[in-house]
Amino acid sequence: MNEKKLVELTGKHTQIIIELGEYAEILHWGKKIEGELERCRSVIHRPVPQGRLDKDVAMTLMPELGRGLFSSPGLEGHRDGLDWAPVFVITDVVQSSAGHLLIKSEDKRAGLKLSTELMLDEYDVIKTRQTLKNIKAGKYYLNRLANTLPLPARTKELMTYYGRWVKEFQTQRQPLLQGGYQQENRRGRTSHEHYPAFVAGTEDFSENHGEVWGFHFAWSGNHRMRADVKVDGRRYMQAEVIYFPGEIALEQGESHTTPWLYASYNASGLNGMSQQFHSHVRNSVISPDYKEKVRPVHLNTWEGIYFDHDPEYIMSMASQAAELGVERFIIDDGWFKGRDDDYAALGDWFLDERKYPNGLEPVIEHVNNLGMEFGLWFEPEMINKDSDMYREHPEWLLAVDGYNQPEGRHQYVVDLMNDDAFNFLYERLDYFLGKYNIGYIKWDMNREIVQPGHEGRASGVKQTERFYDLVDLLRTKYPQVSIESCASGGGRVDFEVLKRTDRFWPSDNNDALERQTIQRGMSYFFPPEVMGSHIGSSECHCTRRKHSIEFRGLMAMFGHMGIELDPVKEDETEKQNFAHYVELHKSIRSLLHSGVNWRLTTDDPAHQAQAVVAKDQSEAVVLIAQLAMPTNMTSGNLRIPGLDEKAQYRVSVLDKPAFFERIANTQPPWMEADNVLSGSWCGEIGLSIPVLDPETALLLKLERVD
Ligand code: GLA
């Protein structure tokens, strides 16, 4: 293609203008603009300063050293030391629908073909990925294949993620300066530490202001993401899988495709960006089979009984759970042969007949007779050395012979590239799903991957792909079974895993206070219905902090709700309280799981507030959490955006803390009155925030009055 031409992709509010000649360059990715693009494009041609290459070098979708683009290359590889600096030339461009563009290019000398795909959907989310094909004799060793997108020079700040076990999805702000930002995840799963996402934006971007470009790399293994500033001021971002040496070697005719990089631009801040990602996730990531289903309230046995399983007792837990309004009862870890603690038995996926002498049937029947669905925990990818599986098949360990890798929670990883191991796991899961009436599985993965070796070779990518294959096979055979992705809490949370599961366990931390921040961090990319959110016991098992039932109940409200404790041990009053919060959740669940999410900005950082507004703006629920001691005696007004400005809304209090009236001489009078306010009043002026003790919360409802 010698003549340069322009193509455009348009979403609802976003436009991408791409110039295509020998290579592809994004000229604009932002707000939709009107006008004759062809005539205008020459005005953005750049000057060529002295002291550098004599011609302008474009920031392309595939940065190449051979063109003189000194950014991080989009491809690094070689054929026994040759063909290491390819330069691709576009051979064909196919725009199959308004939103889908396929750019084909080739380097004949290096014997490589490249396909770059870009899709922009109606929710303004872009997906892009690269496919490399070796078309020449001789193995092509691929060291890197990255997805690259440009950032405009006005991107000045980043919001990035950090975290750890029981403290996932923590966000931080940093300037985007020369030297850039880079995160590398080498933990073998998506990881708690390096959630694969960040946001770039204009200076001081915030929830409702500033231009933002958000990125999510949909891959459940090792990755590298960067945002960089070139010395000439231009900026770009990259996302790629980290390949171990030699693991991607393409024979002639073979190709390799990267995971999808998802990205979304919004002109008015993070809330708008999140709403776009949420719409995309709801419509294109979550399985259509699950999308319309009501998400049943859970009771999970883990923090109630851990490994101590007695079917009679478990049935009494189920009876109590049903009385609380629970709709799905899940037996967590501890049910399979020899699993009395976390030192042994992973791999032995046979019912423990010592614990369940009459089989699982009586328990499942009991659960079903109470009107609840039954769920079961598995950790298929893992193996303890103290297991029959390991004793019979030590070769099923994912490892490099001759080395001793450290244990993690006393366990190792199964080599899913070993067909016998893979088939055994499939057969075992198939057995349980086929034999019993199981509606849900919690799919756990509690160990990082240290040395993913298969037959001596590095195989991190293949291991992740085989995990996807295993879930896909089961999913195809049992489409009605819902799956939760858990990895010691939120260690495997990404769009690619969500395509084949239905919800996440965001954290092992059930501390209502900590959960606020964890779920808020997760909410930038995920809607509430995929966040498992459980009421834990009054003393949190991992922080030893104590919280009232009111606070725990409300903090678990804005997700896929559940209870994680032993209801038999709770007293009557507490049980009534659980039933109250379960009922409250059910009464607002359809709104919470389909509405538009807003993280509210408050005047006092001691507050965190969020709202979910119905798509037709007929109603909304608002949660105000008092995280710490209020900074001042009074805390200003709470503004609620997203309502119909011209409509009138009746405001009511759905739930408030115990002792609420006693902690102020007078709480704001609006709370006792019949208040009808306009949507614009709520958005611009708001409602006076009452006095709240630290670690308490308030739930409001707004209903449009006609
Ligand atoms: C992990 C999960 C927990 C629980 C235990 C069981 O830690 O995150 O929720 O399932 O495993 O061993």
mmCIF file with all atom_site columns, C-alpha atoms in Angstrom, residues 117-292:
data_model
loop_
_atom_site.group_PDB
_atom_site.id
_atom_site.type_symbol
_atom_site.label_atom_id
_atom_site.label_alt_id
_atom_site.label_comp_id
_atom_site.label_asym_id
_atom_site.label_entity_id
_atom_site.label_seq_id
_atom_site.pdbx_PDB_ins_code
_atom_site.Cartn_x
_atom_site.Cartn_y
_atom_site.Cartn_z
_atom_site.occupancy
_atom_site.B_iso_or_equiv
_atom_site.pdbx_formal_charge
_atom_site.auth_seq_id
_atom_site.auth_comp_id
_atom_site.auth_asym_id
_atom_site.auth_atom_id
_atom_site.pdbx_PDB_model_num
ATOM 1   C CA . GLU A 1 117 ? -6.793  -6.663  14.882 1.00 0.00 ? 117 GLU A CA 1
ATOM 2   C CA . LEU A 1 118 ? -8.647  -3.696  16.310 1.00 0.00 ? 118 LEU A CA 1
ATOM 3   C CA . MET A 1 119 ? -12.290 -3.714  17.346 1.00 0.00 ? 119 MET A CA 1
ATOM 4   C CA . LEU A 1 120 ? -14.229 -0.825  18.832 1.00 0.00 ? 120 LEU A CA 1
ATOM 5   C CA . ASP A 1 121 ? -17.651 -1.668  20.222 1.00 0.00 ? 121 ASP A CA 1
ATOM 6   C CA . GLU A 1 122 ? -20.762 0.381   20.880 1.00 0.00 ? 122 GLU A CA 1
ATOM 7   C CA . TYR A 1 123 ? -19.689 0.845   24.510 1.00 0.00 ? 123 TYR A CA 1
ATOM 8   C CA . ASP A 1 124 ? -16.437 2.523   23.418 1.00 0.00 ? 124 ASP A CA 1
ATOM 9   C CA . VAL A 1 125 ? -14.201 -0.378  24.407 1.00 0.00 ? 125 VAL A CA 1
ATOM 10  C CA . ILE A 1 126 ? -11.393 -1.317  22.017 1.00 0.00 ? 126 ILE A CA 1
ATOM 11  C CA . LYS A 1 127 ? -9.912  -4.800  21.788 1.00 0.00 ? 127 LYS A CA 1
ATOM 12  C CA . THR A 1 128 ? -6.632  -5.326  20.018 1.00 0.00 ? 128 THR A CA 1
ATOM 13  C CA . ARG A 1 129 ? -4.274  -8.252  19.486 1.00 0.00 ? 129 ARG A CA 1
ATOM 14  C CA . GLN A 1 130 ? -1.435  -9.367  17.220 1.00 0.00 ? 130 GLN A CA 1
ATOM 15  C CA . THR A 1 131 ? -0.837  -12.654 15.391 1.00 0.00 ? 131 THR A CA 1
ATOM 16  C CA . LEU A 1 132 ? 2.589   -13.575 14.046 1.00 0.00 ? 132 LEU A CA 1
ATOM 17  C CA . LYS A 1 133 ? 3.043   -16.318 11.457 1.00 0.00 ? 133 LYS A CA 1
ATOM 18  C CA . ASN A 1 134 ? 6.307   -17.897 10.389 1.00 0.00 ? 134 ASN A CA 1
ATOM 19  C CA . ILE A 1 135 ? 6.218   -18.396 6.611  1.00 0.00 ? 135 ILE A CA 1
ATOM 20  C CA . LYS A 1 136 ? 9.819   -19.445 6.040  1.00 0.00 ? 136 LYS A CA 1
ATOM 21  C CA . ALA A 1 137 ? 11.812  -22.599 6.696  1.00 0.00 ? 137 ALA A CA 1
ATOM 22  C CA . GLY A 1 138 ? 13.524  -22.694 10.099 1.00 0.00 ? 138 GLY A CA 1
ATOM 23  C CA . LYS A 1 139 ? 12.100  -22.235 13.569 1.00 0.00 ? 139 LYS A CA 1
ATOM 24  C CA . TYR A 1 140 ? 11.304  -18.678 14.565 1.00 0.00 ? 140 TYR A CA 1
ATOM 25  C CA . TYR A 1 141 ? 11.950  -18.040 18.259 1.00 0.00 ? 141 TYR A CA 1
ATOM 26  C CA . LEU A 1 142 ? 9.648   -15.369 19.586 1.00 0.00 ? 142 LEU A CA 1
ATOM 27  C CA . ASN A 1 143 ? 10.960  -13.448 22.576 1.00 0.00 ? 143 ASN A CA 1
ATOM 28  C CA . ARG A 1 144 ? 8.316   -10.738 22.707 1.00 0.00 ? 144 ARG A CA 1
ATOM 29  C CA . LEU A 1 145 ? 5.087   -9.845  20.892 1.00 0.00 ? 145 LEU A CA 1
ATOM 30  C CA . ALA A 1 146 ? 3.409   -6.763  22.339 1.00 0.00 ? 146 ALA A CA 1
ATOM 31  C CA . ASN A 1 147 ? 0.206   -4.830  21.785 1.00 0.00 ? 147 ASN A CA 1
ATOM 32  C CA . THR A 1 148 ? 1.046   -1.158  21.481 1.00 0.00 ? 148 THR A CA 1
ATOM 33  C CA . LEU A 1 149 ? -1.305  1.829   21.638 1.00 0.00 ? 149 LEU A CA 1
ATOM 34  C CA . PRO A 1 150 ? -0.313  5.491   21.539 1.00 0.00 ? 150 PRO A CA 1
ATOM 35  C CA . LEU A 1 151 ? -1.149  7.901   24.338 1.00 0.00 ? 151 LEU A CA 1
ATOM 36  C CA . PRO A 1 152 ? -1.546  11.599  23.519 1.00 0.00 ? 152 PRO A CA 1
ATOM 37  C CA . ALA A 1 153 ? 1.054   14.009  24.867 1.00 0.00 ? 153 ALA A CA 1
ATOM 38  C CA . ARG A 1 154 ? -1.513  15.383  27.300 1.00 0.00 ? 154 ARG A CA 1
ATOM 39  C CA . THR A 1 155 ? -1.535  12.146  29.336 1.00 0.00 ? 155 THR A CA 1
ATOM 40  C CA . LYS A 1 156 ? 0.328   13.286  32.438 1.00 0.00 ? 156 LYS A CA 1
ATOM 41  C CA . GLU A 1 157 ? -0.692  10.900  35.209 1.00 0.00 ? 157 GLU A CA 1
ATOM 42  C CA . LEU A 1 158 ? -1.329  7.247   35.835 1.00 0.00 ? 158 LEU A CA 1
ATOM 43  C CA . MET A 1 159 ? -3.500  5.284   38.191 1.00 0.00 ? 159 MET A CA 1
ATOM 44  C CA . THR A 1 160 ? -1.785  1.929   38.727 1.00 0.00 ? 160 THR A CA 1
ATOM 45  C CA . TYR A 1 161 ? -2.465  -1.097  40.899 1.00 0.00 ? 161 TYR A CA 1
ATOM 46  C CA . TYR A 1 162 ? -0.578  -2.900  43.604 1.00 0.00 ? 162 TYR A CA 1
ATOM 47  C CA . GLY A 1 163 ? -1.670  -5.458  46.165 1.00 0.00 ? 163 GLY A CA 1
ATOM 48  C CA . ARG A 1 164 ? -1.033  -8.704  47.946 1.00 0.00 ? 164 ARG A CA 1
ATOM 49  C CA . TRP A 1 165 ? -2.951  -11.594 49.446 1.00 0.00 ? 165 TRP A CA 1
ATOM 50  C CA . VAL A 1 166 ? -5.843  -10.192 51.573 1.00 0.00 ? 166 VAL A CA 1
ATOM 51  C CA . LYS A 1 167 ? -5.196  -6.698  50.200 1.00 0.00 ? 167 LYS A CA 1
ATOM 52  C CA . GLU A 1 168 ? -5.960  -6.823  46.495 1.00 0.00 ? 168 GLU A CA 1
ATOM 53  C CA . PHE A 1 169 ? -6.798  -4.010  44.023 1.00 0.00 ? 169 PHE A CA 1
ATOM 54  C CA . GLN A 1 170 ? -5.077  -1.139  45.809 1.00 0.00 ? 170 GLN A CA 1
ATOM 55  C CA . THR A 1 171 ? -4.698  1.883   43.563 1.00 0.00 ? 171 THR A CA 1
ATOM 56  C CA . GLN A 1 172 ? -2.015  4.548   43.519 1.00 0.00 ? 172 GLN A CA 1
ATOM 57  C CA . ARG A 1 173 ? -1.397  7.697   41.502 1.00 0.00 ? 173 ARG A CA 1
ATOM 58  C CA . GLN A 1 174 ? 1.872   8.665   39.881 1.00 0.00 ? 174 GLN A CA 1
ATOM 59  C CA . PRO A 1 175 ? 3.042   11.145  37.286 1.00 0.00 ? 175 PRO A CA 1
ATOM 60  C CA . LEU A 1 176 ? 3.847   9.818   33.824 1.00 0.00 ? 176 LEU A CA 1
ATOM 61  C CA . LEU A 1 177 ? 7.381   11.093  33.341 1.00 0.00 ? 177 LEU A CA 1
ATOM 62  C CA . GLN A 1 178 ? 10.419  10.314  31.212 1.00 0.00 ? 178 GLN A CA 1
ATOM 63  C CA . GLY A 1 179 ? 11.407  6.787   32.166 1.00 0.00 ? 179 GLY A CA 1
ATOM 64  C CA . GLY A 1 180 ? 7.784   5.756   32.240 1.00 0.00 ? 180 GLY A CA 1
ATOM 65  C CA . TYR A 1 181 ? 6.096   3.061   34.252 1.00 0.00 ? 181 TYR A CA 1
ATOM 66  C CA . GLN A 1 182 ? 6.462   -0.684  33.982 1.00 0.00 ? 182 GLN A CA 1
ATOM 67  C CA . GLN A 1 183 ? 4.940   -3.634  35.839 1.00 0.00 ? 183 GLN A CA 1
ATOM 68  C CA . GLU A 1 184 ? 6.012   -7.223  35.425 1.00 0.00 ? 184 GLU A CA 1
ATOM 69  C CA . ASN A 1 185 ? 4.092   -10.178 36.731 1.00 0.00 ? 185 ASN A CA 1
ATOM 70  C CA . ARG A 1 186 ? 6.124   -13.395 36.893 1.00 0.00 ? 186 ARG A CA 1
ATOM 71  C CA . ARG A 1 187 ? 3.938   -15.243 39.398 1.00 0.00 ? 187 ARG A CA 1
ATOM 72  C CA . GLY A 1 188 ? 2.343   -17.568 36.858 1.00 0.00 ? 188 GLY A CA 1
ATOM 73  C CA . ARG A 1 189 ? -1.253  -16.497 37.526 1.00 0.00 ? 189 ARG A CA 1
ATOM 74  C CA . THR A 1 190 ? -2.880  -13.098 37.073 1.00 0.00 ? 190 THR A CA 1
ATOM 75  C CA . SER A 1 191 ? -1.592  -12.330 40.571 1.00 0.00 ? 191 SER A CA 1
ATOM 76  C CA . HIS A 1 192 ? -2.615  -10.273 43.577 1.00 0.00 ? 192 HIS A CA 1
ATOM 77  C CA . GLU A 1 193 ? 0.431   -8.077  43.126 1.00 0.00 ? 193 GLU A CA 1
ATOM 78  C CA . HIS A 1 194 ? 0.141   -6.976  39.517 1.00 0.00 ? 194 HIS A CA 1
ATOM 79  C CA . TYR A 1 195 ? -3.463  -6.828  38.441 1.00 0.00 ? 195 TYR A CA 1
ATOM 80  C CA . PRO A 1 196 ? -3.061  -6.365  34.663 1.00 0.00 ? 196 PRO A CA 1
ATOM 81  C CA . ALA A 1 197 ? -4.481  -2.890  34.226 1.00 0.00 ? 197 ALA A CA 1
ATOM 82  C CA . PHE A 1 198 ? -3.800  0.812   34.573 1.00 0.00 ? 198 PHE A CA 1
ATOM 83  C CA . VAL A 1 199 ? -5.335  4.131   33.623 1.00 0.00 ? 199 VAL A CA 1
ATOM 84  C CA . ALA A 1 200 ? -3.557  7.062   31.977 1.00 0.00 ? 200 ALA A CA 1
ATOM 85  C CA . GLY A 1 201 ? -5.111  10.505  32.000 1.00 0.00 ? 201 GLY A CA 1
ATOM 86  C CA . THR A 1 202 ? -4.782  14.235  31.787 1.00 0.00 ? 202 THR A CA 1
ATOM 87  C CA . GLU A 1 203 ? -3.489  16.127  34.812 1.00 0.00 ? 203 GLU A CA 1
ATOM 88  C CA . ASP A 1 204 ? -5.539  15.605  37.996 1.00 0.00 ? 204 ASP A CA 1
ATOM 89  C CA . PHE A 1 205 ? -8.029  13.294  36.335 1.00 0.00 ? 205 PHE A CA 1
ATOM 90  C CA . SER A 1 206 ? -10.608 12.127  38.820 1.00 0.00 ? 206 SER A CA 1
ATOM 91  C CA . GLU A 1 207 ? -13.864 10.219  39.088 1.00 0.00 ? 207 GLU A CA 1
ATOM 92  C CA . ASN A 1 208 ? -15.868 12.786  37.126 1.00 0.00 ? 208 ASN A CA 1
ATOM 93  C CA . HIS A 1 209 ? -13.249 14.963  35.451 1.00 0.00 ? 209 HIS A CA 1
ATOM 94  C CA . GLY A 1 210 ? -10.411 14.718  32.990 1.00 0.00 ? 210 GLY A CA 1
ATOM 95  C CA . GLU A 1 211 ? -9.739  12.584  29.959 1.00 0.00 ? 211 GLU A CA 1
ATOM 96  C CA . VAL A 1 212 ? -8.789  9.010   30.749 1.00 0.00 ? 212 VAL A CA 1
ATOM 97  C CA . TRP A 1 213 ? -7.547  6.013   28.774 1.00 0.00 ? 213 TRP A CA 1
ATOM 98  C CA . GLY A 1 214 ? -7.967  2.743   30.690 1.00 0.00 ? 214 GLY A CA 1
ATOM 99  C CA . PHE A 1 215 ? -6.227  -0.552  29.818 1.00 0.00 ? 215 PHE A CA 1
ATOM 100 C CA . HIS A 1 216 ? -6.843  -4.139  30.840 1.00 0.00 ? 216 HIS A CA 1
ATOM 101 C CA . PHE A 1 217 ? -4.704  -7.021  29.549 1.00 0.00 ? 217 PHE A CA 1
ATOM 102 C CA . ALA A 1 218 ? -6.816  -10.172 29.471 1.00 0.00 ? 218 ALA A CA 1
ATOM 103 C CA . TRP A 1 219 ? -4.361  -12.896 30.413 1.00 0.00 ? 219 TRP A CA 1
ATOM 104 C CA . SER A 1 220 ? -4.163  -15.180 33.439 1.00 0.00 ? 220 SER A CA 1
ATOM 105 C CA . GLY A 1 221 ? -0.392  -15.727 33.407 1.00 0.00 ? 221 GLY A CA 1
ATOM 106 C CA . ASN A 1 222 ? 2.781   -13.659 33.328 1.00 0.00 ? 222 ASN A CA 1
ATOM 107 C CA . HIS A 1 223 ? 2.619   -10.243 31.743 1.00 0.00 ? 223 HIS A CA 1
ATOM 108 C CA . ARG A 1 224 ? 4.428   -6.966  31.272 1.00 0.00 ? 224 ARG A CA 1
ATOM 109 C CA . MET A 1 225 ? 2.640   -3.626  30.958 1.00 0.00 ? 225 MET A CA 1
ATOM 110 C CA . ARG A 1 226 ? 4.258   -0.272  30.423 1.00 0.00 ? 226 ARG A CA 1
ATOM 111 C CA . ALA A 1 227 ? 3.456   3.351   29.785 1.00 0.00 ? 227 ALA A CA 1
ATOM 112 C CA . ASP A 1 228 ? 6.374   5.277   28.398 1.00 0.00 ? 228 ASP A CA 1
ATOM 113 C CA . VAL A 1 229 ? 7.397   8.798   27.471 1.00 0.00 ? 229 VAL A CA 1
ATOM 114 C CA . LYS A 1 230 ? 9.746   9.020   24.519 1.00 0.00 ? 230 LYS A CA 1
ATOM 115 C CA . VAL A 1 231 ? 12.462  11.642  24.613 1.00 0.00 ? 231 VAL A CA 1
ATOM 116 C CA . ASP A 1 232 ? 10.554  13.599  21.984 1.00 0.00 ? 232 ASP A CA 1
ATOM 117 C CA . GLY A 1 233 ? 7.539   13.786  24.299 1.00 0.00 ? 233 GLY A CA 1
ATOM 118 C CA . ARG A 1 234 ? 5.350   11.243  22.542 1.00 0.00 ? 234 ARG A CA 1
ATOM 119 C CA . ARG A 1 235 ? 3.804   8.590   24.753 1.00 0.00 ? 235 ARG A CA 1
ATOM 120 C CA . TYR A 1 236 ? 2.602   5.051   24.291 1.00 0.00 ? 236 TYR A CA 1
ATOM 121 C CA . MET A 1 237 ? 1.571   1.979   26.245 1.00 0.00 ? 237 MET A CA 1
ATOM 122 C CA . GLN A 1 238 ? 2.301   -1.685  25.739 1.00 0.00 ? 238 GLN A CA 1
ATOM 123 C CA . ALA A 1 239 ? 0.936   -4.944  27.095 1.00 0.00 ? 239 ALA A CA 1
ATOM 124 C CA . GLU A 1 240 ? 2.397   -8.356  26.448 1.00 0.00 ? 240 GLU A CA 1
ATOM 125 C CA . VAL A 1 241 ? 2.822   -11.849 27.798 1.00 0.00 ? 241 VAL A CA 1
ATOM 126 C CA . ILE A 1 242 ? 6.264   -12.519 29.276 1.00 0.00 ? 242 ILE A CA 1
ATOM 127 C CA . TYR A 1 243 ? 7.646   -15.485 27.343 1.00 0.00 ? 243 TYR A CA 1
ATOM 128 C CA . PHE A 1 244 ? 10.293  -17.624 28.989 1.00 0.00 ? 244 PHE A CA 1
ATOM 129 C CA . PRO A 1 245 ? 13.368  -18.402 26.873 1.00 0.00 ? 245 PRO A CA 1
ATOM 130 C CA . GLY A 1 246 ? 12.531  -20.675 23.961 1.00 0.00 ? 246 GLY A CA 1
ATOM 131 C CA . GLU A 1 247 ? 8.928   -21.285 24.907 1.00 0.00 ? 247 GLU A CA 1
ATOM 132 C CA . ILE A 1 248 ? 7.427   -19.796 21.742 1.00 0.00 ? 248 ILE A CA 1
ATOM 133 C CA . ALA A 1 249 ? 9.158   -21.417 18.765 1.00 0.00 ? 249 ALA A CA 1
ATOM 134 C CA . LEU A 1 250 ? 7.193   -21.312 15.504 1.00 0.00 ? 250 LEU A CA 1
ATOM 135 C CA . GLU A 1 251 ? 7.791   -23.901 12.813 1.00 0.00 ? 251 GLU A CA 1
ATOM 136 C CA . GLN A 1 252 ? 7.133   -22.855 9.237  1.00 0.00 ? 252 GLN A CA 1
ATOM 137 C CA . GLY A 1 253 ? 3.369   -22.355 8.849  1.00 0.00 ? 253 GLY A CA 1
ATOM 138 C CA . GLU A 1 254 ? 2.744   -21.963 12.593 1.00 0.00 ? 254 GLU A CA 1
ATOM 139 C CA . SER A 1 255 ? 1.431   -18.810 14.179 1.00 0.00 ? 255 SER A CA 1
ATOM 140 C CA . HIS A 1 256 ? 1.087   -17.295 17.630 1.00 0.00 ? 256 HIS A CA 1
ATOM 141 C CA . THR A 1 257 ? -1.584  -14.876 18.834 1.00 0.00 ? 257 THR A CA 1
ATOM 142 C CA . THR A 1 258 ? -1.367  -12.531 21.812 1.00 0.00 ? 258 THR A CA 1
ATOM 143 C CA . PRO A 1 259 ? -4.189  -12.200 24.353 1.00 0.00 ? 259 PRO A CA 1
ATOM 144 C CA . TRP A 1 260 ? -6.569  -9.290  23.864 1.00 0.00 ? 260 TRP A CA 1
ATOM 145 C CA . LEU A 1 261 ? -5.672  -5.900  25.213 1.00 0.00 ? 261 LEU A CA 1
ATOM 146 C CA . TYR A 1 262 ? -8.852  -3.998  26.152 1.00 0.00 ? 262 TYR A CA 1
ATOM 147 C CA . ALA A 1 263 ? -8.857  -0.217  26.285 1.00 0.00 ? 263 ALA A CA 1
ATOM 148 C CA . SER A 1 264 ? -11.401 2.538   26.726 1.00 0.00 ? 264 SER A CA 1
ATOM 149 C CA . TYR A 1 265 ? -11.339 6.320   26.470 1.00 0.00 ? 265 TYR A CA 1
ATOM 150 C CA . ASN A 1 266 ? -13.648 8.653   28.357 1.00 0.00 ? 266 ASN A CA 1
ATOM 151 C CA . ALA A 1 267 ? -13.729 12.439  28.292 1.00 0.00 ? 267 ALA A CA 1
ATOM 152 C CA . SER A 1 268 ? -15.197 12.871  31.750 1.00 0.00 ? 268 SER A CA 1
ATOM 153 C CA . GLY A 1 269 ? -13.230 10.805  34.161 1.00 0.00 ? 269 GLY A CA 1
ATOM 154 C CA . LEU A 1 270 ? -13.020 7.391   35.717 1.00 0.00 ? 270 LEU A CA 1
ATOM 155 C CA . ASN A 1 271 ? -16.730 6.810   36.322 1.00 0.00 ? 271 ASN A CA 1
ATOM 156 C CA . GLY A 1 272 ? -17.449 7.125   32.613 1.00 0.00 ? 272 GLY A CA 1
ATOM 157 C CA . MET A 1 273 ? -14.571 4.789   31.767 1.00 0.00 ? 273 MET A CA 1
ATOM 158 C CA . SER A 1 274 ? -15.769 2.191   34.294 1.00 0.00 ? 274 SER A CA 1
ATOM 159 C CA . GLN A 1 275 ? -19.313 2.373   32.984 1.00 0.00 ? 275 GLN A CA 1
ATOM 160 C CA . GLN A 1 276 ? -17.990 1.606   29.496 1.00 0.00 ? 276 GLN A CA 1
ATOM 161 C CA . PHE A 1 277 ? -15.967 -1.365  30.741 1.00 0.00 ? 277 PHE A CA 1
ATOM 162 C CA . HIS A 1 278 ? -18.948 -2.599  32.779 1.00 0.00 ? 278 HIS A CA 1
ATOM 163 C CA . SER A 1 279 ? -21.225 -2.479  29.731 1.00 0.00 ? 279 SER A CA 1
ATOM 164 C CA . HIS A 1 280 ? -18.637 -4.321  27.690 1.00 0.00 ? 280 HIS A CA 1
ATOM 165 C CA . VAL A 1 281 ? -18.161 -6.966  30.383 1.00 0.00 ? 281 VAL A CA 1
ATOM 166 C CA . ARG A 1 282 ? -21.925 -7.429  30.779 1.00 0.00 ? 282 ARG A CA 1
ATOM 167 C CA . ASN A 1 283 ? -22.549 -7.727  27.067 1.00 0.00 ? 283 ASN A CA 1
ATOM 168 C CA . SER A 1 284 ? -19.432 -9.340  25.635 1.00 0.00 ? 284 SER A CA 1
ATOM 169 C CA . VAL A 1 285 ? -17.433 -11.048 28.391 1.00 0.00 ? 285 VAL A CA 1
ATOM 170 C CA . ILE A 1 286 ? -19.908 -12.683 30.777 1.00 0.00 ? 286 ILE A CA 1
ATOM 171 C CA . SER A 1 287 ? -21.382 -15.801 29.205 1.00 0.00 ? 287 SER A CA 1
ATOM 172 C CA . PRO A 1 288 ? -24.784 -15.114 27.602 1.00 0.00 ? 288 PRO A CA 1
ATOM 173 C CA . ASP A 1 289 ? -26.074 -18.188 29.475 1.00 0.00 ? 289 ASP A CA 1
ATOM 174 C CA . TYR A 1 290 ? -25.413 -16.443 32.746 1.00 0.00 ? 290 TYR A CA 1
ATOM 175 C CA . LYS A 1 291 ? -26.125 -12.816 31.916 1.00 0.00 ? 291 LYS A CA 1
ATOM 176 C CA . GLU A 1 292 ? -29.819 -12.826 32.674 1.00 0.00 ? 292 GLU A CA 1
#
